[in-house]
Amino acid sequence: MKLFIILTTLLSLIACASNEPTLEYDIIIRNGLVNDGSGEDTYSADIGIIGDTIVAIAPYGKLRNSQNTKEIDATGKMVSPGFIDLHSHAEWGILRTPDVPFIVKQGVTTILGGNCGGSPVNIGNYFERLSEQGSAINVALLIGHNSVRRKIMQRENRHATDTEIAAMQTLVSNGIEQGAFGLSSGLLYIPGTYAPPSELEALASVAQAQGGFYATHMRSEGEHVIEAVEETVNVAKKTGIPVHISHHKTSGPSAWGLSKKTLALVDSYNAEGLDVTLDLYPYTASNTNLGVLLPSWSLAGGDKAFEQRINDPELKQKIIQESADIIYNQRAGDDLNRIQISRYVKNPEWEGKTFAQVLTSLDREVTPIEAANLAVEIQLAGGGRGIYHTMKDDDVERIMRHPNSSIASDGTGIEWMKGSPHPRNYGTYPRVLAHYVRDKSVLSLPEAIKKMTSMPAQRMGLSDRGLLKEGYKADIIVWDANTIQDKSTFAQPHQYSVGIEHMLVNGKAVLQNSELTGVRAGVAVRK
């Protein structure tokens, strides 16, 4: 009888073993150290993929392969969801350079574009173009307030009429119907800076009614950052829309340390039942156009109107003085090396140089007034872009630790060896893992991965990306925790990150053995 029981048990075990999954997997990732994006600890598992979907996650050796199954050996390597960049400006660059190696080699599988108020106005047309040419990564969009306002009102410095508000509301509604995830604003930029809070509330109410969220580059990130947070959250209070503070920072000498107060405000608003989140990039320098050094009123109406004002001696003097105040109080303080030219087509020799270096080379005084004159000259010559070294490590790390903050790049669609771009375009995500996790322990590894994957997905309302989970899309990266590293620097920005070895986008290999495959597996991700 005992022998019979033993034999029966053995047969049962054999039967159970034969009942392990025998699906025809397209890909199995073997022997990986899985960090699934949930914030929980790393565990060991194999991952089975069919088509564009994760269909099985099981202990080592439990997934059976077939003759046609491709295998990725992840022994000793981390396996994570592909990173989701919640704040990108690369949507237009992808149309020029669909393989975007500077993004892929960071481990990013999805970007959300249309930020800071700038987006395609016709979201549907953009997605059609993207689908026609293909992309290595997934692209999602917000509908931008600045673009919508410019479409209806050009660059006029005035409040919108009721008719114009209604026209803008229609464009926002159409954008979300065509797949945008919500509304973005850039209140530092022309023409969004001319809009009163009531205009933002009117457009946000439309986005809220359609289930979108509101992401904003606030009106101030410097000495008036507290008021800017309050303005942002008032939009939520008036409309009920979830709000997201883009690339949160406290920038310039007058704002250093204010992140303590801004984050306390965020906590208090969330405690009241509002939905307030934020993102940041892991650098102490920002990057935007050099026009922000000039008073916004001077740029109203476009380039010709600006030139006319400069030709008026009284107006020019007013512009120069106000620009000097902006440069000193918001950007550079007493150190003009904090302003670095990253792109200037008129004179590429200035790219990579600071305002102090350029003024010295021109035998001009290194003063805020001369810096203001230089800013005017650059604007008259077609404008340029600048890197602003205006933040402190303590503020960056404090914001990074906050439980509601995600990691984002604020990157653009750069071209290889063109200009002197911000290193964030090449290194944001590896920098977090190398510098802030491995070197400084600002974040734990599970915290960092969560801030790059499931948290951005949750903000967007994605239900099938951002986690390694059965039924989710197979956006997956395999990477080496010991070697992952950003290489791009402010002095030598055009350097790819290292350490990401394999990347799947919708179940297809976009990166294999650290090399691009040329496969364009990305899709338009619609709300």
PDB file of C-alpha atoms in Angstrom, residues 129-253:
ATOM      1  CA  ARG A 129       2.630  61.041 -39.085  1.00  0.00           C
ATOM      2  CA  LEU A 130       4.229  59.100 -36.247  1.00  0.00           C
ATOM      3  CA  SER A 131       2.497  55.872 -37.271  1.00  0.00           C
ATOM      4  CA  GLU A 132       3.462  56.308 -40.919  1.00  0.00           C
ATOM      5  CA  GLN A 133       7.190  56.627 -40.272  1.00  0.00           C
ATOM      6  CA  GLY A 134       7.515  54.557 -37.094  1.00  0.00           C
ATOM      7  CA  SER A 135       9.400  55.181 -33.886  1.00  0.00           C
ATOM      8  CA  ALA A 136      11.734  53.185 -31.685  1.00  0.00           C
ATOM      9  CA  ILE A 137       9.713  54.207 -28.622  1.00  0.00           C
ATOM     10  CA  ASN A 138       6.125  54.913 -27.656  1.00  0.00           C
ATOM     11  CA  VAL A 139       4.880  58.495 -27.786  1.00  0.00           C
ATOM     12  CA  ALA A 140       2.035  60.080 -25.838  1.00  0.00           C
ATOM     13  CA  LEU A 141       1.045  63.755 -25.807  1.00  0.00           C
ATOM     14  CA  LEU A 142      -0.540  66.559 -23.846  1.00  0.00           C
ATOM     15  CA  ILE A 143      -2.305  69.441 -25.609  1.00  0.00           C
ATOM     16  CA  GLY A 144      -0.368  72.673 -25.003  1.00  0.00           C
ATOM     17  CA  HIS A 145      -1.940  75.926 -23.830  1.00  0.00           C
ATOM     18  CA  ASN A 146       0.714  78.088 -25.521  1.00  0.00           C
ATOM     19  CA  SER A 147       0.161  76.398 -28.872  1.00  0.00           C
ATOM     20  CA  VAL A 148      -3.603  76.672 -28.541  1.00  0.00           C
ATOM     21  CA  ARG A 149      -3.433  80.342 -27.515  1.00  0.00           C
ATOM     22  CA  ARG A 150      -1.047  81.149 -30.337  1.00  0.00           C
ATOM     23  CA  LYS A 151      -3.396  79.492 -32.813  1.00  0.00           C
ATOM     24  CA  ILE A 152      -6.272  81.721 -31.683  1.00  0.00           C
ATOM     25  CA  MET A 153      -4.503  84.917 -30.535  1.00  0.00           C
ATOM     26  CA  GLN A 154      -0.987  84.806 -32.029  1.00  0.00           C
ATOM     27  CA  ARG A 155       1.465  86.397 -29.549  1.00  0.00           C
ATOM     28  CA  GLU A 156      -0.768  89.179 -28.254  1.00  0.00           C
ATOM     29  CA  ASN A 157      -0.241  90.462 -24.725  1.00  0.00           C
ATOM     30  CA  ARG A 158      -3.830  90.725 -23.519  1.00  0.00           C
ATOM     31  CA  HIS A 159      -6.630  88.748 -21.945  1.00  0.00           C
ATOM     32  CA  ALA A 160      -8.724  86.530 -24.187  1.00  0.00           C
ATOM     33  CA  THR A 161     -12.302  87.429 -25.031  1.00  0.00           C
ATOM     34  CA  ASP A 162     -15.149  85.034 -24.251  1.00  0.00           C
ATOM     35  CA  THR A 163     -15.209  84.040 -27.918  1.00  0.00           C
ATOM     36  CA  GLU A 164     -11.482  83.307 -27.891  1.00  0.00           C
ATOM     37  CA  ILE A 165     -11.782  81.303 -24.680  1.00  0.00           C
ATOM     38  CA  ALA A 166     -14.502  79.201 -26.297  1.00  0.00           C
ATOM     39  CA  ALA A 167     -12.315  78.646 -29.375  1.00  0.00           C
ATOM     40  CA  MET A 168      -9.400  77.528 -27.194  1.00  0.00           C
ATOM     41  CA  GLN A 169     -11.677  75.218 -25.227  1.00  0.00           C
ATOM     42  CA  THR A 170     -12.718  73.574 -28.476  1.00  0.00           C
ATOM     43  CA  LEU A 171      -9.090  72.955 -29.455  1.00  0.00           C
ATOM     44  CA  VAL A 172      -8.326  71.462 -26.042  1.00  0.00           C
ATOM     45  CA  SER A 173     -11.405  69.242 -26.223  1.00  0.00           C
ATOM     46  CA  ASN A 174     -10.502  68.086 -29.732  1.00  0.00           C
ATOM     47  CA  GLY A 175      -6.936  67.322 -28.624  1.00  0.00           C
ATOM     48  CA  ILE A 176      -8.075  65.092 -25.791  1.00  0.00           C
ATOM     49  CA  GLU A 177     -10.630  63.364 -28.012  1.00  0.00           C
ATOM     50  CA  GLN A 178      -7.759  62.611 -30.409  1.00  0.00           C
ATOM     51  CA  GLY A 179      -5.713  61.042 -27.626  1.00  0.00           C
ATOM     52  CA  ALA A 180      -4.018  63.743 -25.524  1.00  0.00           C
ATOM     53  CA  PHE A 181      -3.742  62.882 -21.831  1.00  0.00           C
ATOM     54  CA  GLY A 182      -4.542  66.377 -20.634  1.00  0.00           C
ATOM     55  CA  LEU A 183      -3.508  70.025 -20.773  1.00  0.00           C
ATOM     56  CA  SER A 184      -0.049  71.524 -20.314  1.00  0.00           C
ATOM     57  CA  SER A 185       0.969  75.126 -19.736  1.00  0.00           C
ATOM     58  CA  GLY A 186       4.230  77.035 -19.858  1.00  0.00           C
ATOM     59  CA  LEU A 187       3.558  80.229 -17.942  1.00  0.00           C
ATOM     60  CA  LEU A 188       7.107  81.499 -18.291  1.00  0.00           C
ATOM     61  CA  TYR A 189       6.821  81.514 -22.078  1.00  0.00           C
ATOM     62  CA  ILE A 190       5.175  83.586 -24.780  1.00  0.00           C
ATOM     63  CA  PRO A 191       2.169  83.787 -25.107  1.00  0.00           C
ATOM     64  CA  GLY A 192       1.086  81.676 -22.114  1.00  0.00           C
ATOM     65  CA  THR A 193       2.632  84.139 -19.691  1.00  0.00           C
ATOM     66  CA  TYR A 194       0.000  86.695 -20.723  1.00  0.00           C
ATOM     67  CA  ALA A 195      -2.882  84.459 -19.620  1.00  0.00           C
ATOM     68  CA  PRO A 196      -4.632  85.148 -16.291  1.00  0.00           C
ATOM     69  CA  PRO A 197      -5.586  82.284 -13.969  1.00  0.00           C
ATOM     70  CA  SER A 198      -9.193  82.437 -15.179  1.00  0.00           C
ATOM     71  CA  GLU A 199      -8.083  81.419 -18.683  1.00  0.00           C
ATOM     72  CA  LEU A 200      -6.195  78.417 -17.356  1.00  0.00           C
ATOM     73  CA  GLU A 201      -9.172  77.404 -15.266  1.00  0.00           C
ATOM     74  CA  ALA A 202     -11.490  77.626 -18.266  1.00  0.00           C
ATOM     75  CA  LEU A 203      -9.284  75.298 -20.316  1.00  0.00           C
ATOM     76  CA  ALA A 204      -8.518  72.975 -17.410  1.00  0.00           C
ATOM     77  CA  SER A 205     -12.229  72.525 -16.792  1.00  0.00           C
ATOM     78  CA  VAL A 206     -12.561  71.065 -20.293  1.00  0.00           C
ATOM     79  CA  ALA A 207      -9.624  68.701 -19.720  1.00  0.00           C
ATOM     80  CA  GLN A 208     -11.041  67.670 -16.350  1.00  0.00           C
ATOM     81  CA  ALA A 209     -14.423  66.851 -17.851  1.00  0.00           C
ATOM     82  CA  GLN A 210     -12.691  64.478 -20.258  1.00  0.00           C
ATOM     83  CA  GLY A 211     -10.601  62.761 -17.598  1.00  0.00           C
ATOM     84  CA  GLY A 212      -7.323  64.568 -18.289  1.00  0.00           C
ATOM     85  CA  PHE A 213      -4.763  66.104 -15.933  1.00  0.00           C
ATOM     86  CA  TYR A 214      -3.056  69.502 -15.914  1.00  0.00           C
ATOM     87  CA  ALA A 215       0.760  69.713 -16.096  1.00  0.00           C
ATOM     88  CA  THR A 216       2.399  73.101 -15.747  1.00  0.00           C
ATOM     89  CA  HIS A 217       5.723  74.832 -16.075  1.00  0.00           C
ATOM     90  CA  MET A 218       4.790  77.311 -13.386  1.00  0.00           C
ATOM     91  CA  ARG A 219       4.905  81.072 -13.734  1.00  0.00           C
ATOM     92  CA  SER A 220       7.926  81.215 -11.452  1.00  0.00           C
ATOM     93  CA  GLU A 221      10.524  78.705 -10.275  1.00  0.00           C
ATOM     94  CA  GLY A 222      12.561  81.382  -8.518  1.00  0.00           C
ATOM     95  CA  GLU A 223      11.817  83.927  -5.826  1.00  0.00           C
ATOM     96  CA  HIS A 224       8.045  83.756  -6.488  1.00  0.00           C
ATOM     97  CA  VAL A 225       7.853  79.957  -6.553  1.00  0.00           C
ATOM     98  CA  ILE A 226       5.547  79.802  -3.512  1.00  0.00           C
ATOM     99  CA  GLU A 227       2.969  82.006  -5.241  1.00  0.00           C
ATOM    100  CA  ALA A 228       3.373  79.905  -8.384  1.00  0.00           C
ATOM    101  CA  VAL A 229       2.564  76.696  -6.505  1.00  0.00           C
ATOM    102  CA  GLU A 230      -0.484  78.376  -5.035  1.00  0.00           C
ATOM    103  CA  GLU A 231      -1.635  79.520  -8.486  1.00  0.00           C
ATOM    104  CA  THR A 232      -1.186  76.003  -9.828  1.00  0.00           C
ATOM    105  CA  VAL A 233      -3.166  74.375  -7.061  1.00  0.00           C
ATOM    106  CA  ASN A 234      -5.927  76.967  -7.310  1.00  0.00           C
ATOM    107  CA  VAL A 235      -6.635  75.569 -10.777  1.00  0.00           C
ATOM    108  CA  ALA A 236      -7.271  72.214  -9.106  1.00  0.00           C
ATOM    109  CA  LYS A 237      -9.425  73.804  -6.435  1.00  0.00           C
ATOM    110  CA  LYS A 238     -11.559  75.611  -9.015  1.00  0.00           C
ATOM    111  CA  THR A 239     -11.930  72.738 -11.484  1.00  0.00           C
ATOM    112  CA  GLY A 240     -11.224  69.490  -9.643  1.00  0.00           C
ATOM    113  CA  ILE A 241      -8.512  68.521 -12.137  1.00  0.00           C
ATOM    114  CA  PRO A 242      -5.426  66.578 -10.981  1.00  0.00           C
ATOM    115  CA  VAL A 243      -2.382  68.856 -11.244  1.00  0.00           C
ATOM    116  CA  HIS A 244       1.238  68.047 -11.930  1.00  0.00           C
ATOM    117  CA  ILE A 245       4.132  70.450 -11.344  1.00  0.00           C
ATOM    118  CA  SER A 246       6.660  70.007 -14.149  1.00  0.00           C
ATOM    119  CA  HIS A 247      10.421  69.804 -13.482  1.00  0.00           C
ATOM    120  CA  HIS A 248       9.973  71.224 -10.000  1.00  0.00           C
ATOM    121  CA  LYS A 249      12.894  73.296  -8.812  1.00  0.00           C
ATOM    122  CA  THR A 250      13.764  76.318  -6.685  1.00  0.00           C
ATOM    123  CA  SER A 251      16.011  78.199  -9.033  1.00  0.00           C
ATOM    124  CA  GLY A 252      18.310  81.154  -8.449  1.00  0.00           C
ATOM    125  CA  PRO A 253      19.989  82.471  -5.301  1.00  0.00           C
TER     126      PRO A 253
END
